[in-house]
Amino acid sequence: MFAENRKISLRQLQILLLLDSFGTVVLFLPAELAQVSGRGCWVAALIGGLVFGAVSLLLTTVGSKMPEGTVVEWCRFCFGDLVGGGILVGLGAKLLFDGLMELRLFSEVVCRAMLPNTPVWVISLVILLVAGTLAAQGIECRGRTAEILFFAVVVPLVIVLLAVAVSARFERVLPLALPPLVGVKKGIGAMGIVFQGLTFLYFIFPDLRKPAMAKEAVLKSTLTMTIVVTIIVFLCLAVYGEGVLSEKLMPTLQMMERVSFSGVFLTRQDILLLWFWMASVCIFLSGVLFYGSLLGVRLGRQQETNRKRWIRVCLAVVFTASFLPENLSEAYDLRMQIAPWFHLFYLIILPLILLLLARRKGGREDA
């Protein structure tokens, strides 16, 4: 139904970016930042988010210079087939790495918190099959699904956060403190994982109905997510204090579990809480599979009809490679060691080089 429709609205783009950002890293982020920044952890999150707000402007500026193509055409135009091909293969590796880490971590969280007797591989397979189905239907299916899920995610999330705020002890945040330099660095690296969905901007411009207005729309989405994540970190600090917070495994989920829903006949509160991440992870993984397949087709100069075959290849790679780490802790450590370097190159260095080369080689000057 949607497979041949390649256009989405700016509103759908904004919703997709918001859901792509609300991944598993948000579960661990407050504790990670509290360990190095103490009471300044929420400031570190805010600074990191603002940095990636600027990164989003950089990516959309590149796209507005060359709106007729994707990163495949950009790299071939700026670097040639050989160097450009190597960069694109690395981008494919980044997409798959982000996807397999998200899949493994969320499957482990679901297994621990909700389905302890279900094998992790079963949870991973179900999540990936749902994401693969969305990816196979095309970009408009992703956009419309995100629109439907958005309000089902945002409304209960806001209610839960307000309930947490009512019972929080804000004196634990005082006196206000700035994070040390190492804390700011940690915040930028961690927030890069929050905004890993910005990678999809490399492919999105030919699919937008109003690409000329994408810059402002993407910036608004990025800043909104920055505010949401900063509020979550701030509330975790107010609920636990810097000492206890730094020792928590998944402080965001544990903080939300403090809210009682006994008056609304909800017997499995964990299902509601993990629903926020279930929707986001499925949307994000569908993007990994969709754009991974698109990258494979464009790299091989193949027909669009081969895209579903590439989706199956990406699905198999993500599923198989997600079990290389032995457990949740090893998977999380591996992600924190590798992902920031991928983001440094593909979200900051590469866009800067593309922008400079596009101007030199005759990209649009009116963007």
mmCIF file of C-alpha atoms in Angstrom:
data_model
loop_
_atom_site.group_PDB
_atom_site.id
_atom_site.type_symbol
_atom_site.label_atom_id
_atom_site.label_comp_id
_atom_site.label_asym_id
_atom_site.label_seq_id
_atom_site.Cartn_x
_atom_site.Cartn_y
_atom_site.Cartn_z
ATOM 1 C CA MET A 1 0.000 0.000 0.000
ATOM 2 C CA PHE A 2 2.751 2.470 0.973
ATOM 3 C CA ALA A 3 5.708 0.911 -0.871
ATOM 4 C CA GLU A 4 5.633 3.284 -3.854
ATOM 5 C CA ASN A 5 4.946 6.468 -1.900
ATOM 6 C CA ARG A 6 8.226 8.194 -1.121
ATOM 7 C CA LYS A 7 7.026 11.426 0.494
ATOM 8 C CA ILE A 8 6.452 12.410 4.124
ATOM 9 C CA SER A 9 5.501 15.724 5.702
ATOM 10 C CA LEU A 10 7.710 17.826 7.945
ATOM 11 C CA ARG A 11 5.440 16.977 10.883
ATOM 12 C CA GLN A 12 6.000 13.290 10.255
ATOM 13 C CA LEU A 13 9.746 13.916 10.041
ATOM 14 C CA GLN A 14 9.682 15.686 13.415
ATOM 15 C CA ILE A 15 7.736 12.859 15.051
ATOM 16 C CA LEU A 16 10.062 10.247 13.564
ATOM 17 C CA LEU A 17 13.109 12.084 14.930
ATOM 18 C CA LEU A 18 11.525 12.334 18.395
ATOM 19 C CA LEU A 19 10.671 8.641 18.519
ATOM 20 C CA ASP A 20 14.055 7.666 17.067
ATOM 21 C CA SER A 21 15.699 9.599 19.916
ATOM 22 C CA PHE A 22 13.727 8.068 22.779
ATOM 23 C CA GLY A 23 15.758 4.856 22.836
ATOM 24 C CA THR A 24 17.364 2.656 25.457
ATOM 25 C CA VAL A 25 20.147 5.126 26.244
ATOM 26 C CA VAL A 26 17.569 7.276 28.081
ATOM 27 C CA LEU A 27 17.154 4.420 30.578
ATOM 28 C CA PHE A 28 20.825 4.530 31.586
ATOM 29 C CA LEU A 29 21.781 8.149 30.874
ATOM 30 C CA PRO A 30 21.030 9.807 34.272
ATOM 31 C CA ALA A 31 23.254 7.380 36.192
ATOM 32 C CA GLU A 32 25.985 7.613 33.560
ATOM 33 C CA LEU A 33 26.100 11.408 33.832
ATOM 34 C CA ALA A 34 25.726 11.488 37.616
ATOM 35 C CA GLN A 35 28.883 9.393 37.991
ATOM 36 C CA VAL A 36 31.041 12.105 36.421
ATOM 37 C CA SER A 37 28.998 15.309 36.875
ATOM 38 C CA GLY A 38 27.202 14.915 40.217
ATOM 39 C CA ARG A 39 24.518 17.580 40.660
ATOM 40 C CA GLY A 40 25.557 19.073 37.335
ATOM 41 C CA CYS A 41 24.420 15.980 35.401
ATOM 42 C CA TRP A 42 21.317 17.676 34.031
ATOM 43 C CA VAL A 43 23.413 20.610 32.804
ATOM 44 C CA ALA A 44 25.729 18.136 31.030
ATOM 45 C CA ALA A 45 22.680 16.634 29.292
ATOM 46 C CA LEU A 46 21.483 20.099 28.289
ATOM 47 C CA ILE A 47 24.871 21.121 26.863
ATOM 48 C CA GLY A 48 25.145 17.838 24.951
ATOM 49 C CA GLY A 49 21.668 18.327 23.507
ATOM 50 C CA LEU A 50 22.465 21.871 22.382
ATOM 51 C CA VAL A 51 25.599 20.591 20.643
ATOM 52 C CA PHE A 52 23.512 18.139 18.651
ATOM 53 C CA GLY A 53 20.994 20.863 17.927
ATOM 54 C CA ALA A 54 23.860 22.582 16.118
ATOM 55 C CA VAL A 55 24.752 19.251 14.471
ATOM 56 C CA SER A 56 21.196 18.958 13.151
ATOM 57 C CA LEU A 57 21.570 22.399 11.555
ATOM 58 C CA LEU A 58 24.808 21.244 9.957
ATOM 59 C CA LEU A 59 23.192 18.115 8.485
ATOM 60 C CA THR A 60 20.153 19.963 7.167
ATOM 61 C CA THR A 61 22.400 22.619 5.625
ATOM 62 C CA VAL A 62 24.242 19.897 3.710
ATOM 63 C CA GLY A 63 20.919 18.446 2.599
ATOM 64 C CA SER A 64 19.636 21.831 1.449
ATOM 65 C CA LYS A 65 22.763 22.272 -0.673
ATOM 66 C CA MET A 66 22.135 18.951 -2.475
ATOM 67 C CA PRO A 67 18.426 18.164 -1.941
ATOM 68 C CA GLU A 68 18.062 16.053 -5.053
ATOM 69 C CA GLY A 69 20.125 13.136 -3.736
ATOM 70 C CA THR A 70 21.060 11.053 -0.713
ATOM 71 C CA VAL A 71 24.401 10.586 1.003
ATOM 72 C CA VAL A 72 25.348 8.095 -1.716
ATOM 73 C CA GLU A 73 25.185 10.755 -4.406
ATOM 74 C CA TRP A 74 26.753 13.343 -2.097
ATOM 75 C CA CYS A 75 29.798 11.173 -1.331
ATOM 76 C CA ARG A 76 30.301 10.151 -4.954
ATOM 77 C CA PHE A 77 30.028 13.781 -6.041
ATOM 78 C CA CYS A 78 32.455 15.062 -3.392
ATOM 79 C CA PHE A 79 34.932 12.172 -2.979
ATOM 80 C CA GLY A 80 34.672 9.989 -6.072
ATOM 81 C CA ASP A 81 33.626 6.345 -6.275
ATOM 82 C CA LEU A 82 36.561 4.798 -4.387
ATOM 83 C CA VAL A 83 36.852 7.072 -1.336
ATOM 84 C CA GLY A 84 33.139 7.783 -1.321
ATOM 85 C CA GLY A 85 32.384 4.062 -1.451
ATOM 86 C CA GLY A 86 34.591 3.424 1.577
ATOM 87 C CA ILE A 87 32.844 6.173 3.549
ATOM 88 C CA LEU A 88 29.443 4.745 2.610
ATOM 89 C CA VAL A 89 30.429 1.234 3.689
ATOM 90 C CA GLY A 90 31.427 2.724 7.038
ATOM 91 C CA LEU A 91 28.063 4.488 7.233
ATOM 92 C CA GLY A 92 26.345 1.167 6.623
ATOM 93 C CA ALA A 93 28.383 -0.360 9.447
ATOM 94 C CA LYS A 94 27.302 2.519 11.713
ATOM 95 C CA LEU A 95 23.627 1.974 10.902
ATOM 96 C CA LEU A 96 23.850 -1.746 11.601
ATOM 97 C CA PHE A 97 25.873 -1.217 14.784
ATOM 98 C CA ASP A 98 23.351 1.289 16.140
ATOM 99 C CA GLY A 99 20.531 -1.095 15.289
ATOM 100 C CA LEU A 100 22.020 -4.216 16.816
ATOM 101 C CA MET A 101 22.986 -2.400 20.027
ATOM 102 C CA GLU A 102 19.496 -0.953 20.394
ATOM 103 C CA LEU A 103 17.933 -4.359 19.753
ATOM 104 C CA ARG A 104 20.141 -6.255 22.199
ATOM 105 C CA LEU A 105 19.882 -3.729 25.016
ATOM 106 C CA PHE A 106 16.125 -3.355 24.787
ATOM 107 C CA SER A 107 15.608 -7.121 24.556
ATOM 108 C CA GLU A 108 17.687 -7.557 27.707
ATOM 109 C CA VAL A 109 15.695 -4.843 29.493
ATOM 110 C CA VAL A 110 12.377 -6.461 28.538
ATOM 111 C CA CYS A 111 13.665 -9.870 29.621
ATOM 112 C CA ARG A 112 14.814 -8.593 33.009
ATOM 113 C CA ALA A 113 11.901 -6.309 33.782
ATOM 114 C CA MET A 114 8.914 -8.032 32.225
ATOM 115 C CA LEU A 115 9.546 -11.484 30.676
ATOM 116 C CA PRO A 116 12.244 -13.224 32.730
ATOM 117 C CA ASN A 117 11.282 -16.700 31.481
ATOM 118 C CA THR A 118 11.342 -15.758 27.790
ATOM 119 C CA PRO A 119 14.627 -16.253 25.898
ATOM 120 C CA VAL A 120 16.216 -13.003 24.780
ATOM 121 C CA TRP A 121 16.436 -14.225 21.187
ATOM 122 C CA VAL A 122 12.654 -14.657 21.015
ATOM 123 C CA ILE A 123 12.085 -11.068 22.213
ATOM 124 C CA SER A 124 14.674 -9.775 19.736
ATOM 125 C CA LEU A 125 13.153 -11.675 16.836
ATOM 126 C CA VAL A 126 9.634 -10.415 17.521
ATOM 127 C CA ILE A 127 10.804 -6.785 17.783
ATOM 128 C CA LEU A 128 12.891 -7.078 14.632
ATOM 129 C CA LEU A 129 10.096 -8.687 12.605
ATOM 130 C CA VAL A 130 7.752 -5.820 13.517
ATOM 131 C CA ALA A 131 10.424 -3.298 12.510
ATOM 132 C CA GLY A 132 11.124 -5.210 9.288
ATOM 133 C CA THR A 133 7.442 -5.158 8.361
ATOM 134 C CA LEU A 134 7.358 -1.362 8.766
ATOM 135 C CA ALA A 135 10.569 -0.956 6.773
ATOM 136 C CA ALA A 136 9.276 -3.115 3.914
ATOM 137 C CA GLN A 137 6.233 -0.869 3.463
ATOM 138 C CA GLY A 138 8.272 2.234 2.723
ATOM 139 C CA ILE A 139 8.896 5.677 4.123
ATOM 140 C CA GLU A 140 5.265 6.819 4.261
ATOM 141 C CA CYS A 141 4.324 3.794 6.348
ATOM 142 C CA ARG A 142 7.022 4.753 8.844
ATOM 143 C CA GLY A 143 5.736 8.329 8.917
ATOM 144 C CA ARG A 144 2.093 7.427 9.420
ATOM 145 C CA THR A 145 2.878 4.763 12.018
ATOM 146 C CA ALA A 146 4.961 7.298 13.950
ATOM 147 C CA GLU A 147 2.038 9.760 13.884
ATOM 148 C CA ILE A 148 -0.289 7.131 15.338
ATOM 149 C CA LEU A 149 2.169 6.014 18.015
ATOM 150 C CA PHE A 150 3.240 9.515 18.988
ATOM 151 C CA PHE A 151 0.207 10.482 21.027
ATOM 152 C CA ALA A 152 -0.045 6.996 22.528
ATOM 153 C CA VAL A 153 3.509 7.498 23.803
ATOM 154 C CA VAL A 154 3.620 11.200 24.671
ATOM 155 C CA VAL A 155 0.384 11.547 26.657
ATOM 156 C CA PRO A 156 1.092 8.769 29.218
ATOM 157 C CA LEU A 157 4.761 9.787 29.388
ATOM 158 C CA VAL A 158 3.855 13.368 30.315
ATOM 159 C CA ILE A 159 1.379 12.122 32.945
ATOM 160 C CA VAL A 160 4.012 9.846 34.507
ATOM 161 C CA LEU A 161 6.677 12.580 34.565
ATOM 162 C CA LEU A 162 4.250 15.038 36.169
ATOM 163 C CA ALA A 163 3.422 12.448 38.821
ATOM 164 C CA VAL A 164 7.121 11.930 39.492
ATOM 165 C CA ALA A 165 7.675 15.700 39.748
ATOM 166 C CA VAL A 166 4.975 16.013 42.411
ATOM 167 C CA SER A 167 6.750 13.580 44.734
ATOM 168 C CA ALA A 168 10.360 14.595 43.942
ATOM 169 C CA ARG A 169 12.561 16.286 46.535
ATOM 170 C CA PHE A 170 14.065 19.196 44.638
ATOM 171 C CA GLU A 171 16.316 20.209 47.511
ATOM 172 C CA ARG A 172 18.561 17.343 46.395
ATOM 173 C CA VAL A 173 19.401 19.357 43.285
ATOM 174 C CA LEU A 174 20.616 22.287 45.391
ATOM 175 C CA PRO A 175 22.998 23.973 45.391
ATOM 176 C CA LEU A 176 23.028 24.107 41.606
ATOM 177 C CA ALA A 177 26.340 23.009 40.142
ATOM 178 C CA LEU A 178 28.039 23.101 36.778
ATOM 179 C CA PRO A 179 29.523 19.867 35.404
ATOM 180 C CA PRO A 180 33.304 19.546 35.125
ATOM 181 C CA LEU A 181 34.894 19.418 31.685
ATOM 182 C CA VAL A 182 34.951 15.618 31.750
ATOM 183 C CA GLY A 183 31.242 15.687 32.551
ATOM 184 C CA VAL A 184 30.517 17.939 29.573
ATOM 185 C CA LYS A 185 32.496 15.589 27.346
ATOM 186 C CA LYS A 186 30.577 12.623 28.713
ATOM 187 C CA GLY A 187 27.299 14.446 28.180
ATOM 188 C CA ILE A 188 28.090 15.176 24.543
ATOM 189 C CA GLY A 189 29.087 11.565 23.890
ATOM 190 C CA ALA A 190 25.998 10.155 25.589
ATOM 191 C CA MET A 191 23.624 12.625 23.943
ATOM 192 C CA GLY A 192 25.110 11.609 20.599
ATOM 193 C CA ILE A 193 23.582 8.178 21.182
ATOM 194 C CA VAL A 194 20.258 9.796 22.073
ATOM 195 C CA PHE A 195 20.309 11.551 18.689
ATOM 196 C CA GLN A 196 21.577 8.593 16.657
ATOM 197 C CA GLY A 197 18.468 8.975 14.487
ATOM 198 C CA LEU A 198 19.995 12.132 12.986
ATOM 199 C CA THR A 199 21.941 9.753 10.727
ATOM 200 C CA PHE A 200 18.711 9.201 8.791
ATOM 201 C CA LEU A 201 18.886 12.834 7.615
ATOM 202 C CA TYR A 202 21.515 11.670 5.133
ATOM 203 C CA PHE A 203 18.752 9.900 3.209
ATOM 204 C CA ILE A 204 15.572 11.858 3.912
ATOM 205 C CA PHE A 205 15.677 14.943 1.670
ATOM 206 C CA PRO A 206 14.353 13.361 -1.554
ATOM 207 C CA ASP A 207 11.445 11.980 0.510
ATOM 208 C CA LEU A 208 10.294 15.323 1.981
ATOM 209 C CA ARG A 209 7.351 17.265 0.615
ATOM 210 C CA LYS A 210 8.896 20.605 1.653
ATOM 211 C CA PRO A 211 12.673 20.058 1.919
ATOM 212 C CA ALA A 212 13.370 23.811 1.948
ATOM 213 C CA MET A 213 11.716 24.066 5.390
ATOM 214 C CA ALA A 214 13.449 21.039 6.900
ATOM 215 C CA LYS A 215 16.120 23.005 8.764
ATOM 216 C CA GLU A 216 13.742 24.700 11.200
ATOM 217 C CA ALA A 217 11.595 21.583 11.638
ATOM 218 C CA VAL A 218 14.553 19.364 12.496
ATOM 219 C CA LEU A 219 16.000 21.930 14.903
ATOM 220 C CA LYS A 220 12.679 22.188 16.754
ATOM 221 C CA SER A 221 12.512 18.408 17.089
ATOM 222 C CA THR A 222 16.102 18.193 18.348
ATOM 223 C CA LEU A 223 15.620 20.970 20.911
ATOM 224 C CA THR A 224 12.345 19.411 22.103
ATOM 225 C CA MET A 225 14.066 16.107 22.733
ATOM 226 C CA THR A 226 16.915 17.926 24.492
ATOM 227 C CA ILE A 227 14.398 19.493 26.898
ATOM 228 C CA VAL A 228 12.672 16.146 27.523
ATOM 229 C CA VAL A 229 15.924 14.319 28.274
ATOM 230 C CA THR A 230 17.172 17.175 30.481
ATOM 231 C CA ILE A 231 13.914 17.069 32.474
ATOM 232 C CA ILE A 232 14.235 13.293 32.913
ATOM 233 C CA VAL A 233 17.819 13.610 34.190
ATOM 234 C CA PHE A 234 16.802 16.503 36.463
ATOM 235 C CA LEU A 235 13.897 14.498 37.947
ATOM 236 C CA CYS A 236 16.112 11.453 38.501
ATOM 237 C CA LEU A 237 18.527 13.683 40.411
ATOM 238 C CA ALA A 238 15.695 15.170 42.459
ATOM 239 C CA VAL A 239 14.269 11.737 43.288
ATOM 240 C CA TYR A 240 17.495 9.923 44.196
ATOM 241 C CA GLY A 241 20.208 12.502 44.852
ATOM 242 C CA GLU A 242 23.596 12.365 43.158
ATOM 243 C CA GLY A 243 25.028 9.546 45.313
ATOM 244 C CA VAL A 244 22.203 7.043 44.918
ATOM 245 C CA LEU A 245 21.567 8.030 41.301
ATOM 246 C CA SER A 246 25.110 7.194 40.247
ATOM 247 C CA GLU A 247 24.649 3.630 41.547
ATOM 248 C CA LYS A 248 21.346 2.914 39.772
ATOM 249 C CA LEU A 249 21.296 0.578 36.768
ATOM 250 C CA MET A 250 18.238 1.968 34.947
ATOM 251 C CA PRO A 251 17.253 5.041 36.967
ATOM 252 C CA THR A 252 14.696 6.359 34.466
ATOM 253 C CA LEU A 253 12.626 3.187 34.571
ATOM 254 C CA GLN A 254 13.082 2.793 38.337
ATOM 255 C CA MET A 255 12.011 6.415 38.877
ATOM 256 C CA MET A 256 8.823 5.892 36.869
ATOM 257 C CA GLU A 257 8.006 2.699 38.753
ATOM 258 C CA ARG A 258 7.574 4.814 41.887
ATOM 259 C CA VAL A 259 4.313 6.163 40.449
ATOM 260 C CA SER A 260 1.287 4.064 41.474
ATOM 261 C CA PHE A 261 -1.437 3.260 38.943
ATOM 262 C CA SER A 262 -3.522 1.087 41.268
ATOM 263 C CA GLY A 263 -6.594 3.298 40.821
ATOM 264 C CA VAL A 264 -6.793 2.675 37.057
ATOM 265 C CA PHE A 265 -6.928 -1.149 37.251
ATOM 266 C CA LEU A 266 -3.424 -1.614 35.854
ATOM 267 C CA THR A 267 -1.931 -4.849 37.183
ATOM 268 C CA ARG A 268 1.250 -4.784 35.078
ATOM 269 C CA GLN A 269 2.690 -1.291 35.472
ATOM 270 C CA ASP A 270 5.946 -2.344 33.817
ATOM 271 C CA ILE A 271 4.093 -2.930 30.539
ATOM 272 C CA LEU A 272 2.952 0.692 30.428
ATOM 273 C CA LEU A 273 6.384 2.048 31.290
ATOM 274 C CA LEU A 274 8.250 -0.096 28.759
ATOM 275 C CA TRP A 275 5.668 0.782 26.113
ATOM 276 C CA PHE A 276 7.400 4.164 25.673
ATOM 277 C CA TRP A 277 10.597 2.437 24.629
ATOM 278 C CA MET A 278 8.929 -0.400 22.701
ATOM 279 C CA ALA A 279 7.323 2.077 20.279
ATOM 280 C CA SER A 280 10.533 4.075 19.891
ATOM 281 C CA VAL A 281 12.797 1.065 19.406
ATOM 282 C CA CYS A 282 10.531 -0.430 16.727
ATOM 283 C CA ILE A 283 10.415 2.887 14.850
ATOM 284 C CA PHE A 284 14.188 3.314 15.104
ATOM 285 C CA LEU A 285 14.938 -0.236 13.963
ATOM 286 C CA SER A 286 12.574 0.165 11.027
ATOM 287 C CA GLY A 287 14.681 3.165 10.024
ATOM 288 C CA VAL A 288 17.902 1.161 10.324
ATOM 289 C CA LEU A 289 16.491 -1.591 8.096
ATOM 290 C CA PHE A 290 14.883 0.799 5.598
ATOM 291 C CA TYR A 291 17.880 3.077 5.128
ATOM 292 C CA GLY A 292 20.335 0.197 5.358
ATOM 293 C CA SER A 293 18.520 -1.466 2.452
ATOM 294 C CA LEU A 294 18.392 1.818 0.539
ATOM 295 C CA LEU A 295 22.139 2.254 1.040
ATOM 296 C CA GLY A 296 22.769 -1.273 -0.262
ATOM 297 C CA VAL A 297 20.649 -0.670 -3.367
ATOM 298 C CA ARG A 298 22.268 2.680 -4.148
ATOM 299 C CA LEU A 299 25.799 1.436 -3.481
ATOM 300 C CA GLY A 300 25.320 -1.515 -5.809
ATOM 301 C CA ARG A 301 23.513 0.634 -8.411
ATOM 302 C CA GLN A 302 20.658 -1.851 -8.314
ATOM 303 C CA GLN A 303 16.981 -1.543 -9.073
ATOM 304 C CA GLU A 304 14.601 -0.422 -6.320
ATOM 305 C CA THR A 305 12.949 -3.841 -6.520
ATOM 306 C CA ASN A 306 15.979 -5.312 -4.724
ATOM 307 C CA ARG A 307 15.311 -3.236 -1.614
ATOM 308 C CA LYS A 308 13.283 -5.910 0.191
ATOM 309 C CA ARG A 309 16.079 -8.401 -0.377
ATOM 310 C CA TRP A 310 18.478 -5.979 1.276
ATOM 311 C CA ILE A 311 16.037 -5.558 4.178
ATOM 312 C CA ARG A 312 16.240 -9.309 4.790
ATOM 313 C CA VAL A 313 20.042 -9.136 4.671
ATOM 314 C CA CYS A 314 20.137 -6.244 7.160
ATOM 315 C CA LEU A 315 17.621 -8.014 9.389
ATOM 316 C CA ALA A 316 19.745 -11.170 9.483
ATOM 317 C CA VAL A 317 22.945 -9.213 10.227
ATOM 318 C CA VAL A 318 21.364 -7.142 13.019
ATOM 319 C CA PHE A 319 19.742 -10.181 14.627
ATOM 320 C CA THR A 320 22.854 -12.380 14.488
ATOM 321 C CA ALA A 321 25.392 -9.723 15.491
ATOM 322 C CA SER A 322 23.251 -8.520 18.412
ATOM 323 C CA PHE A 323 24.207 -11.687 20.306
ATOM 324 C CA LEU A 324 27.965 -11.187 20.052
ATOM 325 C CA PRO A 325 28.090 -9.356 23.435
ATOM 326 C CA GLU A 326 27.569 -11.887 26.213
ATOM 327 C CA ASN A 327 25.231 -9.833 28.383
ATOM 328 C CA LEU A 328 23.622 -6.439 28.931
ATOM 329 C CA SER A 329 26.646 -4.937 30.682
ATOM 330 C CA GLU A 330 29.053 -5.990 27.934
ATOM 331 C CA ALA A 331 26.686 -4.715 25.223
ATOM 332 C CA TYR A 332 26.301 -1.344 26.956
ATOM 333 C CA ASP A 333 30.061 -0.941 27.463
ATOM 334 C CA LEU A 334 30.718 -1.839 23.818
ATOM 335 C CA ARG A 335 28.191 0.737 22.666
ATOM 336 C CA MET A 336 29.649 3.510 24.845
ATOM 337 C CA GLN A 337 33.158 2.761 23.543
ATOM 338 C CA ILE A 338 32.374 2.641 19.814
ATOM 339 C CA ALA A 339 29.243 4.730 19.158
ATOM 340 C CA PRO A 340 30.734 8.157 20.100
ATOM 341 C CA TRP A 341 33.486 7.709 17.496
ATOM 342 C CA PHE A 342 30.955 6.800 14.802
ATOM 343 C CA HIS A 343 28.934 9.882 15.729
ATOM 344 C CA LEU A 344 31.988 12.130 15.770
ATOM 345 C CA PHE A 345 32.846 11.215 12.195
ATOM 346 C CA TYR A 346 29.424 10.756 10.600
ATOM 347 C CA LEU A 347 27.482 13.472 12.428
ATOM 348 C CA ILE A 348 30.165 16.165 12.710
ATOM 349 C CA ILE A 349 33.304 15.640 10.610
ATOM 350 C CA LEU A 350 31.708 14.219 7.451
ATOM 351 C CA PRO A 351 28.949 16.893 7.194
ATOM 352 C CA LEU A 352 31.581 19.632 7.573
ATOM 353 C CA ILE A 353 33.694 18.123 4.793
ATOM 354 C CA LEU A 354 30.643 17.620 2.555
ATOM 355 C CA LEU A 355 29.552 21.205 3.085
ATOM 356 C CA LEU A 356 32.967 22.579 2.211
ATOM 357 C CA LEU A 357 33.367 20.377 -0.869
ATOM 358 C CA ALA A 358 29.802 21.011 -2.042
ATOM 359 C CA ARG A 359 30.445 24.767 -1.985
ATOM 360 C CA ARG A 360 33.712 24.327 -3.863
ATOM 361 C CA LYS A 361 32.159 22.033 -6.488
ATOM 362 C CA GLY A 362 29.051 24.073 -7.098
ATOM 363 C CA GLY A 363 26.361 23.098 -4.585
ATOM 364 C CA ARG A 364 23.375 25.398 -4.180
ATOM 365 C CA GLU A 365 24.259 28.774 -2.713
ATOM 366 C CA ASP A 366 20.715 29.821 -1.827
ATOM 367 C CA ALA A 367 20.161 27.353 0.994
#
